[in-house]
Short mmCIF file of C-alpha atoms (C1' of nucleotides) in Angstrom, two decimals:
data_model
loop_
_atom_site.label_atom_id
_atom_site.label_comp_id
_atom_site.label_asym_id
_atom_site.label_seq_id
_atom_site.Cartn_x
_atom_site.Cartn_y
_atom_site.Cartn_z
CA MET A 1 4.41 10.31 -30.24
CA ASP A 2 2.31 7.35 -32.07
CA GLN A 3 -0.80 9.29 -33.07
CA ASN A 4 -2.90 6.34 -33.76
CA SER A 5 -2.88 5.13 -30.52
CA LEU A 6 -5.44 7.55 -29.16
CA PRO A 7 -8.27 7.19 -31.53
CA PRO A 8 -11.70 9.06 -30.80
CA ILE A 9 -14.12 8.43 -28.59
CA GLN A 10 -17.55 7.79 -29.20
CA THR A 11 -20.11 6.78 -27.13
CA THR A 12 -21.43 8.18 -23.63
CA ALA A 13 -19.84 7.18 -20.58
CA ARG A 14 -17.22 9.93 -22.27
CA ASP A 15 -15.11 9.75 -19.12
CA ASP A 16 -14.91 6.06 -18.50
CA ALA A 17 -14.20 5.54 -22.16
CA VAL A 18 -11.23 8.08 -22.25
CA LEU A 19 -10.04 6.17 -18.65
CA LYS A 20 -10.60 2.81 -21.01
CA ALA A 21 -8.50 5.19 -24.09
CA LEU A 22 -6.02 5.97 -21.87
CA VAL A 23 -5.14 2.57 -20.36
CA SER A 24 -4.51 1.46 -24.44
CA PHE A 25 -2.47 4.25 -24.68
CA VAL A 26 -0.38 3.58 -21.73
CA ARG A 27 0.32 0.01 -22.84
CA ALA A 28 0.65 1.03 -26.47
CA GLU A 29 3.27 3.48 -25.89
CA ALA A 30 4.36 1.02 -23.02
CA LEU A 31 4.98 4.24 -20.82
CA GLN A 32 6.66 3.55 -17.34
CA PRO A 33 5.65 4.74 -13.80
CA GLY A 34 7.57 8.43 -13.17
CA GLU A 35 6.72 9.13 -17.25
CA ARG A 36 5.02 11.90 -18.53
CA LEU A 37 1.58 11.51 -20.30
CA PRO A 38 0.23 13.54 -23.18
CA THR A 39 -1.18 17.08 -21.72
CA GLU A 40 -5.03 18.05 -21.11
CA ARG A 41 -5.82 19.93 -24.34
CA ILE A 42 -3.61 17.34 -26.77
CA LEU A 43 -5.89 14.40 -24.75
CA ALA A 44 -9.16 16.63 -25.39
CA GLU A 45 -8.21 17.39 -28.86
CA ARG A 46 -7.23 13.31 -29.93
CA LEU A 47 -10.11 11.89 -28.30
CA LYS A 48 -12.56 14.43 -29.46
CA VAL A 49 -14.04 15.21 -26.03
CA SER A 50 -13.83 18.15 -23.88
CA ARG A 51 -11.22 18.87 -22.00
CA ASN A 52 -13.12 19.15 -18.78
CA THR A 53 -14.35 15.62 -19.05
CA VAL A 54 -10.40 14.57 -19.79
CA ARG A 55 -9.67 15.99 -16.23
CA GLU A 56 -12.77 14.35 -14.78
CA ALA A 57 -11.26 11.62 -15.98
CA LEU A 58 -7.55 12.47 -14.96
CA THR A 59 -9.30 13.29 -11.75
CA ARG A 60 -10.68 10.40 -10.96
CA TRP A 61 -7.06 8.68 -11.84
CA GLU A 62 -5.61 10.67 -9.64
CA GLY A 63 -7.75 10.05 -6.46
CA LEU A 64 -6.62 6.00 -7.23
CA GLY A 65 -3.12 7.47 -7.31
CA LEU A 66 -2.81 6.44 -10.36
CA VAL A 67 -1.34 9.70 -11.45
CA GLU A 68 -0.24 12.39 -9.87
CA ARG A 69 -1.06 16.18 -11.74
CA ARG A 70 1.48 18.99 -11.30
CA GLN A 71 0.54 22.21 -12.53
CA GLY A 72 2.97 23.58 -15.02
CA SER A 73 5.08 20.78 -15.75
CA GLY A 74 2.40 18.02 -16.93
CA THR A 75 0.78 14.44 -15.86
CA TYR A 76 2.57 11.83 -14.65
CA LEU A 77 2.37 8.22 -14.33
CA LYS A 78 2.33 6.67 -10.96
CA ALA A 79 2.16 3.38 -10.77
CA ALA A 80 1.50 0.52 -13.84
CA VAL A 81 -2.54 0.49 -15.12
CA SER A 82 -3.32 -2.71 -16.51
CA PRO A 83 -7.08 -2.90 -18.30
CA ASP A 84 -7.79 -5.39 -15.73
CA MET A 85 -7.25 -3.69 -12.21
CA LEU A 86 -9.97 -3.50 -9.42
CA HIS A 87 -10.21 -1.03 -7.62
CA LEU A 88 -11.17 -0.85 -3.95
CA PRO A 89 -11.69 2.42 -2.42
CA LEU A 90 -11.15 1.70 1.45
CA THR A 91 -12.39 5.08 3.51
CA LEU A 92 -11.34 4.34 7.45
CA ALA A 93 -12.54 6.72 10.05
CA GLY A 94 -9.64 7.54 11.16
CA GLY A 95 -8.58 10.29 13.89
CA SER A 96 -5.53 11.20 14.89
CA ASP A 97 -4.95 10.82 18.41
CA PHE A 98 -2.90 8.03 20.40
CA THR A 99 -5.92 5.99 20.02
CA SER A 100 -5.84 5.91 16.05
CA LEU A 101 -2.23 5.52 16.06
CA MET A 102 -2.23 2.34 18.29
CA GLN A 103 -4.87 0.71 16.08
CA THR A 104 -3.11 1.20 12.77
CA LEU A 105 -0.05 -0.48 14.38
CA GLU A 106 -2.23 -3.17 15.25
CA ILE A 107 -3.01 -3.78 11.63
CA ARG A 108 0.51 -2.84 10.56
CA ARG A 109 2.22 -5.20 13.28
CA ALA A 110 -0.50 -7.72 11.60
CA LEU A 111 0.38 -6.78 8.03
CA GLU A 112 4.20 -6.66 8.78
CA ALA A 113 4.21 -10.66 10.75
CA GLU A 114 2.48 -12.20 7.71
CA ALA A 115 4.63 -10.39 5.28
CA ALA A 116 7.99 -11.30 6.61
CA ALA A 117 6.51 -14.86 6.94
CA LEU A 118 5.49 -14.89 2.72
CA CYS A 119 8.53 -12.77 1.80
CA ALA A 120 10.63 -15.69 4.29
CA GLU A 121 9.13 -18.64 2.15
CA ARG A 122 8.72 -17.01 -1.35
CA ALA A 123 12.14 -14.84 -1.47
CA SER A 124 14.89 -16.08 -4.89
CA ARG A 125 18.50 -15.63 -3.65
CA ALA A 126 18.35 -12.55 -5.90
CA ASP A 127 15.93 -10.95 -3.40
CA ILE A 128 17.33 -12.15 -0.06
CA ALA A 129 20.65 -10.24 -1.70
CA GLU A 130 18.50 -7.10 -2.51
CA ILE A 131 17.05 -6.90 0.82
CA GLU A 132 20.13 -7.17 2.44
CA ARG A 133 21.59 -4.67 0.63
CA LYS A 134 18.89 -1.99 1.91
CA LEU A 135 19.82 -3.46 5.35
CA ASP A 136 23.16 -2.35 4.88
CA ILE A 137 22.30 1.15 3.40
CA MET A 138 20.08 1.37 6.15
CA GLU A 139 22.25 0.22 9.00
CA GLN A 140 25.12 2.96 7.47
CA ALA A 141 22.12 5.19 7.68
CA PHE A 142 21.68 4.42 11.47
CA ARG A 143 25.87 4.67 12.60
CA THR A 144 26.26 8.05 10.82
CA ARG A 145 23.59 9.66 11.80
CA ASP A 146 22.99 8.06 15.12
CA GLY A 147 19.08 7.01 14.81
CA MET A 148 16.56 5.83 12.42
CA SER A 149 16.63 7.54 9.10
CA SER A 150 13.31 6.96 8.02
CA GLU A 151 13.19 7.45 4.61
CA GLU A 152 16.13 4.28 4.24
CA ASP A 153 13.92 2.18 7.26
CA TRP A 154 10.57 2.75 4.99
CA GLU A 155 12.96 1.25 2.01
CA PHE A 156 13.88 -1.64 3.61
CA HIS A 157 10.48 -2.44 4.80
CA GLN A 158 8.83 -2.29 1.36
CA ALA A 159 11.71 -4.38 -0.37
CA ILE A 160 10.73 -7.11 2.31
CA TYR A 161 6.62 -6.23 0.84
CA ARG A 162 7.95 -6.63 -2.82
CA VAL A 163 9.38 -10.01 -1.63
CA SER A 164 6.10 -11.11 -0.74
CA GLY A 165 4.33 -11.00 -3.66
CA ASN A 166 1.62 -9.44 -2.74
CA PRO A 167 0.69 -5.75 -3.41
CA LEU A 168 -1.69 -5.74 -1.32
CA PHE A 169 0.65 -5.51 1.24
CA GLU A 170 2.97 -2.79 0.49
CA GLN A 171 0.11 -0.74 -0.11
CA ILE A 172 -2.20 -0.98 3.04
CA ILE A 173 0.77 -0.27 5.45
CA ALA A 174 1.67 2.39 3.06
CA ALA A 175 -1.81 4.18 3.99
CA MET A 176 -0.70 3.10 7.05
CA HIS A 177 2.69 4.82 7.39
CA GLU A 178 1.24 7.67 5.24
CA LEU A 179 -1.11 8.06 8.28
CA PHE A 180 1.02 7.58 10.88
CA HIS A 181 3.77 10.45 9.33
CA ARG A 182 1.09 12.78 9.29
CA PHE A 183 0.69 12.96 13.12
CA TRP A 184 4.15 12.67 13.83
CA GLU A 185 6.25 14.58 11.73
CA HIS A 186 8.17 16.23 14.84
CA PRO A 187 6.70 13.76 17.86
CA LEU A 188 6.95 15.77 20.63
CA GLY A 189 9.59 14.12 23.10
CA VAL A 190 11.11 10.82 22.80
CA ARG A 191 14.12 11.64 20.65
CA ASP A 192 15.33 8.20 20.21
CA PHE A 193 12.52 7.02 18.53
CA GLY A 194 12.98 3.86 17.09
CA HIS A 195 16.52 3.51 18.30
CA ALA A 196 14.94 0.54 19.65
CA SER A 197 14.04 -1.37 16.78
CA PHE A 198 17.07 -0.76 15.20
CA PRO A 199 18.15 -4.71 16.14
CA TYR A 200 15.69 -6.20 14.89
CA HIS A 201 16.03 -5.20 11.16
CA ARG A 202 18.80 -7.68 11.02
CA THR A 203 17.16 -10.44 13.25
CA ILE A 204 14.02 -10.61 10.49
CA PHE A 205 16.61 -10.32 7.55
CA GLU A 206 18.70 -13.44 8.85
CA ARG A 207 15.02 -15.54 9.24
CA ILE A 208 14.24 -14.32 5.81
CA ALA A 209 17.34 -15.25 4.64
CA ALA A 210 17.27 -19.07 6.79
CA ARG A 211 14.02 -19.52 4.96
CA ASP A 212 12.32 -19.41 8.72
CA PRO A 213 8.63 -18.17 8.24
CA GLU A 214 7.76 -18.41 11.86
CA GLY A 215 11.05 -16.93 12.39
CA ALA A 216 10.79 -13.83 10.65
CA ARG A 217 6.96 -13.25 11.71
CA GLY A 218 8.30 -13.63 15.26
CA GLU A 219 10.94 -11.14 14.75
CA ALA A 220 8.50 -8.64 12.91
CA LEU A 221 6.25 -9.11 15.56
CA LYS A 222 9.23 -7.35 18.39
CA LEU A 223 10.55 -4.68 15.69
CA ILE A 224 6.42 -3.38 15.86
CA ALA A 225 6.69 -4.38 19.43
CA THR A 226 9.50 -1.50 20.11
CA VAL A 227 7.56 0.90 18.30
CA GLU A 228 4.08 0.41 19.95
CA ASP A 229 6.50 1.16 23.42
CA ASP A 230 8.06 4.33 22.22
CA LEU A 231 4.79 5.53 21.17
CA LYS A 232 3.30 4.62 24.60
CA ARG A 233 6.36 6.47 26.19
CA GLY A 234 5.49 9.49 24.02
CA ALA A 235 2.10 9.56 24.96
CA ALA A 236 2.70 9.91 28.07
CA ASN A 237 5.74 12.44 27.90
CA LEU A 238 2.12 14.00 25.40
CA LYS A 239 0.22 14.06 28.70
CA LEU A 240 2.77 15.44 31.22
CA SER A 241 4.15 18.31 29.24
CA SER A 242 -0.09 19.32 28.58
CA GLN A 243 -0.33 19.53 32.39
CA THR A 244 1.39 22.60 32.26
CA MET B 1 19.83 19.58 6.69
CA ASP B 2 16.48 18.60 8.19
CA GLN B 3 14.60 18.62 4.95
CA ASN B 4 11.19 18.07 7.10
CA SER B 5 11.87 21.35 8.52
CA LEU B 6 10.92 23.01 4.86
CA PRO B 7 7.32 21.92 3.49
CA PRO B 8 5.88 22.66 0.96
CA ILE B 9 3.80 25.88 0.89
CA GLN B 10 0.25 25.55 -0.17
CA THR B 11 -1.42 28.35 -1.87
CA THR B 12 -4.28 27.35 -3.62
CA ALA B 13 -6.28 24.49 -3.35
CA ARG B 14 -10.08 25.35 -3.91
CA ASP B 15 -11.38 21.78 -4.67
CA ASP B 16 -9.84 20.07 -1.01
CA ALA B 17 -11.64 22.91 0.11
CA VAL B 18 -14.45 22.38 -1.31
CA LEU B 19 -14.43 19.15 0.39
CA LYS B 20 -13.52 20.25 3.29
CA ALA B 21 -16.64 22.50 3.29
CA LEU B 22 -19.20 19.80 2.59
CA VAL B 23 -17.81 17.99 5.36
CA SER B 24 -18.84 20.56 7.40
CA PHE B 25 -21.75 20.49 5.36
CA VAL B 26 -22.92 17.23 6.11
CA ARG B 27 -21.97 17.29 9.86
CA ALA B 28 -24.16 20.56 10.20
CA GLU B 29 -27.43 19.60 8.31
CA ALA B 30 -26.60 15.85 10.42
CA LEU B 31 -26.63 13.94 6.66
CA GLN B 32 -27.07 10.23 7.03
CA PRO B 33 -26.30 7.83 3.42
CA GLY B 34 -28.70 7.93 1.63
CA GLU B 35 -30.18 11.64 1.75
CA ARG B 36 -29.45 14.14 -0.97
CA LEU B 37 -26.92 16.99 -0.61
CA PRO B 38 -26.84 20.43 -2.37
CA THR B 39 -27.10 20.77 -5.79
CA GLU B 40 -24.04 21.56 -8.32
CA ARG B 41 -25.21 24.53 -9.03
CA ILE B 42 -26.76 25.88 -5.25
CA LEU B 43 -23.06 24.62 -4.10
CA ALA B 44 -20.86 26.16 -6.66
CA GLU B 45 -23.53 29.16 -5.58
CA ARG B 46 -22.53 29.45 -1.99
CA LEU B 47 -19.15 28.40 -1.85
CA LYS B 48 -18.42 30.85 -4.58
CA VAL B 49 -16.78 28.77 -6.49
CA SER B 50 -17.59 27.70 -10.26
CA ARG B 51 -19.31 24.61 -10.48
CA ASN B 52 -16.37 22.86 -12.43
CA THR B 53 -14.39 22.81 -9.06
CA VAL B 54 -17.86 21.62 -7.19
CA ARG B 55 -17.51 18.90 -9.90
CA GLU B 56 -13.78 17.94 -9.77
CA ALA B 57 -14.34 17.95 -5.73
CA LEU B 58 -17.52 15.75 -6.27
CA THR B 59 -16.04 13.23 -8.83
CA ARG B 60 -13.20 12.50 -6.51
CA TRP B 61 -15.84 11.82 -3.18
CA GLU B 62 -17.33 9.90 -6.27
CA GLY B 63 -14.22 7.75 -7.27
CA LEU B 64 -14.03 6.68 -3.05
CA GLY B 65 -17.09 5.93 -3.33
CA LEU B 66 -18.37 8.53 -0.74
CA VAL B 67 -20.93 9.88 -2.33
CA GLU B 68 -23.48 8.35 -5.66
CA ARG B 69 -24.23 10.93 -8.09
CA ARG B 70 -27.85 10.10 -10.74
CA GLN B 71 -28.11 12.06 -13.54
CA GLY B 72 -31.62 14.21 -13.40
CA SER B 73 -31.84 13.31 -9.46
CA GLY B 74 -28.86 14.69 -7.59
CA THR B 75 -25.77 13.93 -5.52
CA TYR B 76 -26.71 10.96 -3.13
CA LEU B 77 -25.01 10.53 0.26
CA LYS B 78 -23.35 6.98 0.28
CA ALA B 79 -21.54 6.99 3.34
CA ALA B 80 -20.62 8.38 6.26
CA VAL B 81 -18.07 11.08 6.44
CA SER B 82 -15.83 12.67 9.29
CA PRO B 83 -12.98 15.18 9.40
CA ASP B 84 -10.28 12.76 9.24
CA MET B 85 -10.76 10.11 7.08
CA LEU B 86 -7.87 7.80 5.76
CA HIS B 87 -8.87 6.95 2.33
CA LEU B 88 -6.87 3.70 1.21
CA PRO B 89 -7.51 3.11 -2.83
CA LEU B 90 -6.06 -0.01 -3.36
CA THR B 91 -5.46 -1.32 -6.51
CA LEU B 92 -5.24 -5.15 -7.21
CA ALA B 93 -3.43 -5.42 -10.84
CA GLY B 94 -2.18 -7.49 -13.49
CA GLY B 95 -2.47 -11.53 -12.26
CA SER B 96 -6.16 -13.41 -12.96
CA ASP B 97 -9.18 -13.99 -10.58
CA PHE B 98 -7.85 -16.20 -8.41
CA THR B 99 -4.27 -14.37 -7.87
CA SER B 100 -6.12 -11.96 -6.75
CA LEU B 101 -8.71 -13.55 -4.48
CA MET B 102 -5.73 -15.57 -3.21
CA GLN B 103 -4.32 -12.00 -3.00
CA THR B 104 -6.88 -11.10 -0.89
CA LEU B 105 -6.96 -14.26 1.23
CA GLU B 106 -3.85 -13.67 2.07
CA ILE B 107 -4.43 -10.22 3.83
CA ARG B 108 -7.01 -11.78 5.79
CA ARG B 109 -5.17 -14.31 7.43
CA ALA B 110 -3.03 -12.08 8.79
CA LEU B 111 -6.00 -10.00 9.87
CA GLU B 112 -8.52 -12.82 11.09
CA ALA B 113 -5.11 -13.84 13.33
CA GLU B 114 -4.36 -11.00 14.75
CA ALA B 115 -8.57 -9.64 15.46
CA ALA B 116 -8.91 -13.11 16.96
CA ALA B 117 -5.54 -13.03 18.85
CA LEU B 118 -6.65 -9.31 20.14
CA CYS B 119 -9.78 -10.52 20.94
CA ALA B 120 -9.31 -13.58 23.09
CA GLU B 121 -7.03 -10.92 25.13
CA ARG B 122 -9.73 -8.41 25.44
CA ALA B 123 -12.69 -10.31 25.60
CA SER B 124 -15.00 -9.61 28.42
CA ARG B 125 -18.07 -11.99 29.64
CA ALA B 126 -20.05 -10.27 28.36
CA ASP B 127 -18.44 -9.99 24.69
CA ILE B 128 -18.05 -13.88 24.79
CA ALA B 129 -21.50 -14.51 25.68
CA GLU B 130 -21.89 -12.64 22.36
CA ILE B 131 -19.90 -14.55 20.31
CA GLU B 132 -21.12 -17.61 21.54
CA ARG B 133 -24.35 -16.41 20.57
CA LYS B 134 -23.48 -15.43 17.03
CA LEU B 135 -21.96 -19.61 17.06
CA ASP B 136 -24.96 -21.25 17.61
CA ILE B 137 -27.01 -19.35 15.42
CA MET B 138 -24.28 -20.36 13.04
CA GLU B 139 -23.93 -23.59 13.70
CA GLN B 140 -28.08 -23.56 13.49
CA ALA B 141 -28.18 -22.78 10.10
CA PHE B 142 -25.56 -25.12 9.10
CA ARG B 143 -27.30 -27.71 10.10
CA THR B 144 -30.38 -26.86 9.31
CA ARG B 145 -29.53 -26.08 5.02
CA ASP B 146 -26.70 -28.59 5.71
CA GLY B 147 -23.28 -25.58 4.20
CA MET B 148 -21.80 -23.11 5.29
CA SER B 149 -24.44 -19.99 4.96
CA SER B 150 -22.73 -16.65 4.13
CA GLU B 151 -25.11 -14.33 5.97
CA GLU B 152 -24.11 -16.07 9.70
CA ASP B 153 -20.80 -17.06 9.16
CA TRP B 154 -19.92 -13.30 8.62
CA GLU B 155 -21.94 -12.23 11.37
CA PHE B 156 -19.64 -14.53 14.13
CA HIS B 157 -16.40 -13.13 12.83
CA GLN B 158 -17.38 -9.61 12.56
CA ALA B 159 -18.43 -10.07 16.38
CA ILE B 160 -14.86 -11.15 16.68
CA TYR B 161 -13.72 -7.52 15.26
CA ARG B 162 -16.33 -5.65 16.99
CA VAL B 163 -14.44 -7.31 20.20
CA SER B 164 -10.92 -6.84 19.35
CA GLY B 165 -11.51 -3.42 20.31
CA ASN B 166 -10.18 -2.21 16.96
CA PRO B 167 -12.52 -1.22 14.21
CA LEU B 168 -10.08 -0.34 11.55
CA PHE B 169 -9.63 -4.39 11.39
CA GLU B 170 -13.61 -4.64 10.16
CA GLN B 171 -13.43 -2.04 7.64
CA ILE B 172 -10.39 -3.42 6.30
CA ILE B 173 -11.69 -6.99 6.00
CA ALA B 174 -14.95 -6.22 5.06
CA ALA B 175 -13.41 -4.69 1.84
CA MET B 176 -11.19 -8.02 1.34
CA HIS B 177 -14.89 -9.74 2.15
CA GLU B 178 -16.88 -7.34 -0.56
CA LEU B 179 -13.79 -8.08 -3.21
CA PHE B 180 -13.97 -11.64 -2.52
CA HIS B 181 -17.65 -11.54 -3.23
CA ARG B 182 -17.73 -10.03 -6.15
CA PHE B 183 -15.88 -11.98 -7.74
CA TRP B 184 -17.49 -15.01 -6.05
CA GLU B 185 -21.25 -15.39 -6.57
CA HIS B 186 -21.99 -18.51 -7.00
CA PRO B 187 -18.82 -19.75 -8.81
CA LEU B 188 -18.03 -22.84 -10.42
CA GLY B 189 -17.85 -26.02 -8.80
CA VAL B 190 -16.55 -26.54 -5.51
CA ARG B 191 -19.92 -27.20 -4.10
CA ASP B 192 -19.53 -27.41 -0.82
CA PHE B 193 -17.31 -24.47 -0.63
CA GLY B 194 -16.54 -23.49 2.98
CA HIS B 195 -17.69 -26.77 4.22
CA ALA B 196 -13.92 -27.29 5.86
CA SER B 197 -13.86 -24.47 7.88
CA PHE B 198 -16.91 -25.43 9.38
CA PRO B 199 -15.13 -26.94 13.18
CA TYR B 200 -12.72 -24.45 13.31
CA HIS B 201 -15.48 -21.66 14.20
CA ARG B 202 -15.68 -23.45 17.25
CA THR B 203 -11.96 -24.14 18.18
CA ILE B 204 -11.44 -20.01 17.56
CA PHE B 205 -14.11 -19.33 19.94
CA GLU B 206 -12.89 -21.59 22.53
CA ARG B 207 -9.72 -20.46 22.33
CA ILE B 208 -10.89 -16.79 22.83
CA ALA B 209 -13.54 -18.27 25.42
CA ALA B 210 -10.16 -19.81 27.06
CA ARG B 211 -7.87 -16.08 27.13
CA ASP B 212 -5.56 -17.69 25.08
CA PRO B 213 -4.30 -15.44 22.28
CA GLU B 214 -1.64 -17.61 21.04
CA GLY B 215 -4.59 -20.55 20.33
CA ALA B 216 -7.00 -18.26 19.07
CA ARG B 217 -4.25 -17.00 16.68
CA GLY B 218 -3.39 -20.73 15.62
CA GLU B 219 -7.28 -21.79 14.69
CA ALA B 220 -7.81 -18.65 12.41
CA LEU B 221 -4.73 -19.46 10.52
CA LYS B 222 -6.26 -22.80 10.06
CA LEU B 223 -9.67 -21.92 9.28
CA ILE B 224 -7.81 -19.44 6.75
CA ALA B 225 -6.01 -22.49 5.34
CA THR B 226 -9.13 -24.31 4.50
CA VAL B 227 -10.72 -21.58 2.78
CA GLU B 228 -7.62 -21.39 0.72
CA ASP B 229 -7.69 -24.82 -0.09
CA ASP B 230 -11.00 -24.47 -1.35
CA LEU B 231 -10.34 -21.57 -3.88
CA LYS B 232 -7.06 -24.17 -5.04
CA ARG B 233 -10.00 -26.80 -5.43
CA GLY B 234 -12.25 -24.38 -7.33
CA ALA B 235 -9.15 -22.83 -9.84
CA ALA B 236 -8.10 -26.32 -10.44
CA ASN B 237 -11.73 -26.76 -11.52
CA LEU B 238 -12.21 -23.82 -13.73
CA LYS B 239 -9.16 -24.64 -14.97
CA LEU B 240 -10.32 -27.82 -16.70
CA SER B 241 -13.81 -26.63 -17.64
CA SER B 242 -12.28 -23.75 -19.38
CA GLN B 243 -10.07 -26.45 -21.85
CA THR B 244 -13.18 -27.53 -23.50
"C1'" DA C 1 32.02 28.70 -15.16
"C1'" DG C 2 28.91 30.06 -11.87
"C1'" DT C 3 24.74 33.20 -10.13
"C1'" DG C 4 21.16 35.77 -9.83
"C1'" DG C 5 17.58 38.21 -12.99
"C1'" DT C 6 13.76 38.29 -16.55
"C1'" DC C 7 11.32 36.52 -20.13
"C1'" DC C 8 8.06 33.34 -22.46
"C1'" DA C 9 6.04 29.59 -24.23
"C1'" DA C 10 3.66 25.26 -21.99
"C1'" DT C 11 0.76 23.36 -18.97
"C1'" DG C 12 -2.57 22.35 -14.74
"C1'" DG C 13 -6.35 25.34 -11.80
"C1'" DT C 14 -10.65 27.77 -12.48
"C1'" DC C 15 -14.17 29.94 -14.23
"C1'" DC C 16 -18.54 31.39 -17.44
"C1'" DA C 17 -22.44 30.36 -20.35
"C1'" DA C 18 -24.73 27.20 -22.74
"C1'" DC C 19 -26.18 22.93 -24.08
"C1'" DC C 20 -27.68 18.36 -24.03
"C1'" DA C 21 -29.68 13.89 -21.17
"C1'" DA C 22 -31.83 11.53 -17.89
"C1'" DT C 23 -35.74 12.02 -13.84
"C1'" DT C 24 -38.74 13.77 -11.25
"C1'" DT C 25 -42.65 17.00 -10.85
"C1'" DC C 26 -46.21 19.12 -12.40
"C1'" DT C 27 -50.39 19.95 -15.53
"C1'" DG C 28 -54.02 19.72 -18.11
"C1'" DC C 29 -56.91 16.48 -20.67
"C1'" DA C 30 -59.76 12.41 -20.81
"C1'" DT D 1 -59.53 10.01 -10.74
"C1'" DG D 2 -55.95 8.15 -13.90
"C1'" DC D 3 -52.46 9.14 -16.97
"C1'" DA D 4 -49.89 10.42 -20.73
"C1'" DG D 5 -47.16 14.67 -21.68
"C1'" DA D 6 -45.37 19.42 -20.70
"C1'" DA D 7 -42.36 21.78 -18.07
"C1'" DA D 8 -38.42 22.06 -14.53
"C1'" DT D 9 -34.50 20.16 -12.25
"C1'" DT D 10 -30.45 17.63 -12.05
"C1'" DG D 11 -26.01 15.79 -13.31
"C1'" DG D 12 -22.90 15.36 -18.10
"C1'" DT D 13 -20.71 17.86 -21.55
"C1'" DT D 14 -18.59 21.03 -24.33
"C1'" DG D 15 -15.95 25.51 -25.86
"C1'" DG D 16 -13.45 29.08 -24.51
"C1'" DA D 17 -10.97 32.16 -21.95
"C1'" DC D 18 -8.06 33.59 -18.32
"C1'" DC D 19 -4.85 32.57 -13.88
"C1'" DA D 20 -0.67 30.31 -11.92
"C1'" DT D 21 2.62 27.70 -11.88
"C1'" DT D 22 6.93 25.72 -13.75
"C1'" DG D 23 10.75 24.98 -16.12
"C1'" DG D 24 13.62 25.94 -20.15
"C1'" DA D 25 16.28 30.13 -22.27
"C1'" DC D 26 18.59 34.31 -22.55
"C1'" DC D 27 21.53 37.67 -20.51
"C1'" DA D 28 24.19 40.44 -17.92
"C1'" DC D 29 27.16 40.41 -13.96
"C1'" DT D 30 31.10 38.54 -11.16
#
DNA sequence: AGTGGTCCAATGGTCCAACCAATTTCTGCA
DNA sequence: TGCAGAAATTGGTTGGACCATTGGACCACT
């Protein structure tokens, strides 16, 4: 490691300065997401600040999802950082009941449709090939395990968001996705949840490959509609089973 | 094997526990945004944790914009808190300001269209009257001041989000709106920014009043399109003026 | 070669006690 | 009464200590 890329800090507003220094460091060392950054003790020593100050700064980055701290192991970069980053902490008041889930789905419907349309507009040949690869993997998993595989399914959707060229899609939908799964886990009833959505993955891909934005938007809307139906059926089951 | 059946165990989570306790406290005391919460020293003593731990927790809340710390004064609540909050740290990285603005607009386009459609589906007579009232106020302001009034314009849109029945629309778009204005202020060129969007406010309202979801969605898309055009013109101006 | 056990150094998490810096509140003098 | 300065309050920073977890090294046994 190049020790010269971590000069000491001077002014007040310490923890902010620490973050700035870290940005420079990450750039200088060309750290990629997943790599480990220096230990808190080393950072404190090099920057000539106390370890607590370093921790305050890292806590902020952790809250923004930029790094992940693993006790006993180290602190790892989770996303690319750049000097001109804009952080928009958005806290939504969302419950974990049926209504809240439907509301997150309405958001996802809107974004999913738009992302699919943008993707159809902007996808290069390589992009299309990449999406098809993810689709094949997903279909393969579906056939062997005879059911939706949330992991591979999610990969497919993420590929679409990425190709849309707007990282906000992935970030917002990922948060919705997480909220959804936090509640879902083992969703009480509806054994074949997501089954109905399966065929629409390929139709979405076909519309994207055909550079048909409106078609892609339409297919995405159909996909979300099937999920909403499943959710309603699950809610009905839940209602029945709780009446015992 | 189903990997989900073995979730990681959780032994220590001090600062998380502190935040939970704070949520309870805020609810118990019915603290409103702007009010001061206990000092770090008192929290540390009452919760039987060290002040450092309290500070880590408060740092997280500060990063999420839930709280504001003023040295020498105290820590103040900045937003309502609830037990089940969904935190969505958005990060706009890399690109120029123009790119960031276009990306927020793409999100807004998706949500605005969906909100308008939902609104057209669900609006009651009273809702429609309320929206029309906001529309009249906006048009009045437009005529007297001969230009878009962001204040009244925003009120009109918010009314639509509210009637959509999904509070997430208003929350997310509000965040985009704020981000947009942080950049915008009075940005260089394009004197009549937003002028072109004016007529679409009434057409959106008409489609809502007619209970025509698809029509409302279409008009909303047109409105955002005019804003995007304005933005592109502004970017062109900016490019020219920066070449001096 | 592989399996499990033990040890140990590294690392993040927590704690403590003090001091610094900004702010607010109180006090005493004019 | 008014107001400048002292004192108390509060968040910000420091340095040092110890705890809990991790992951690798080493070893005994199969």
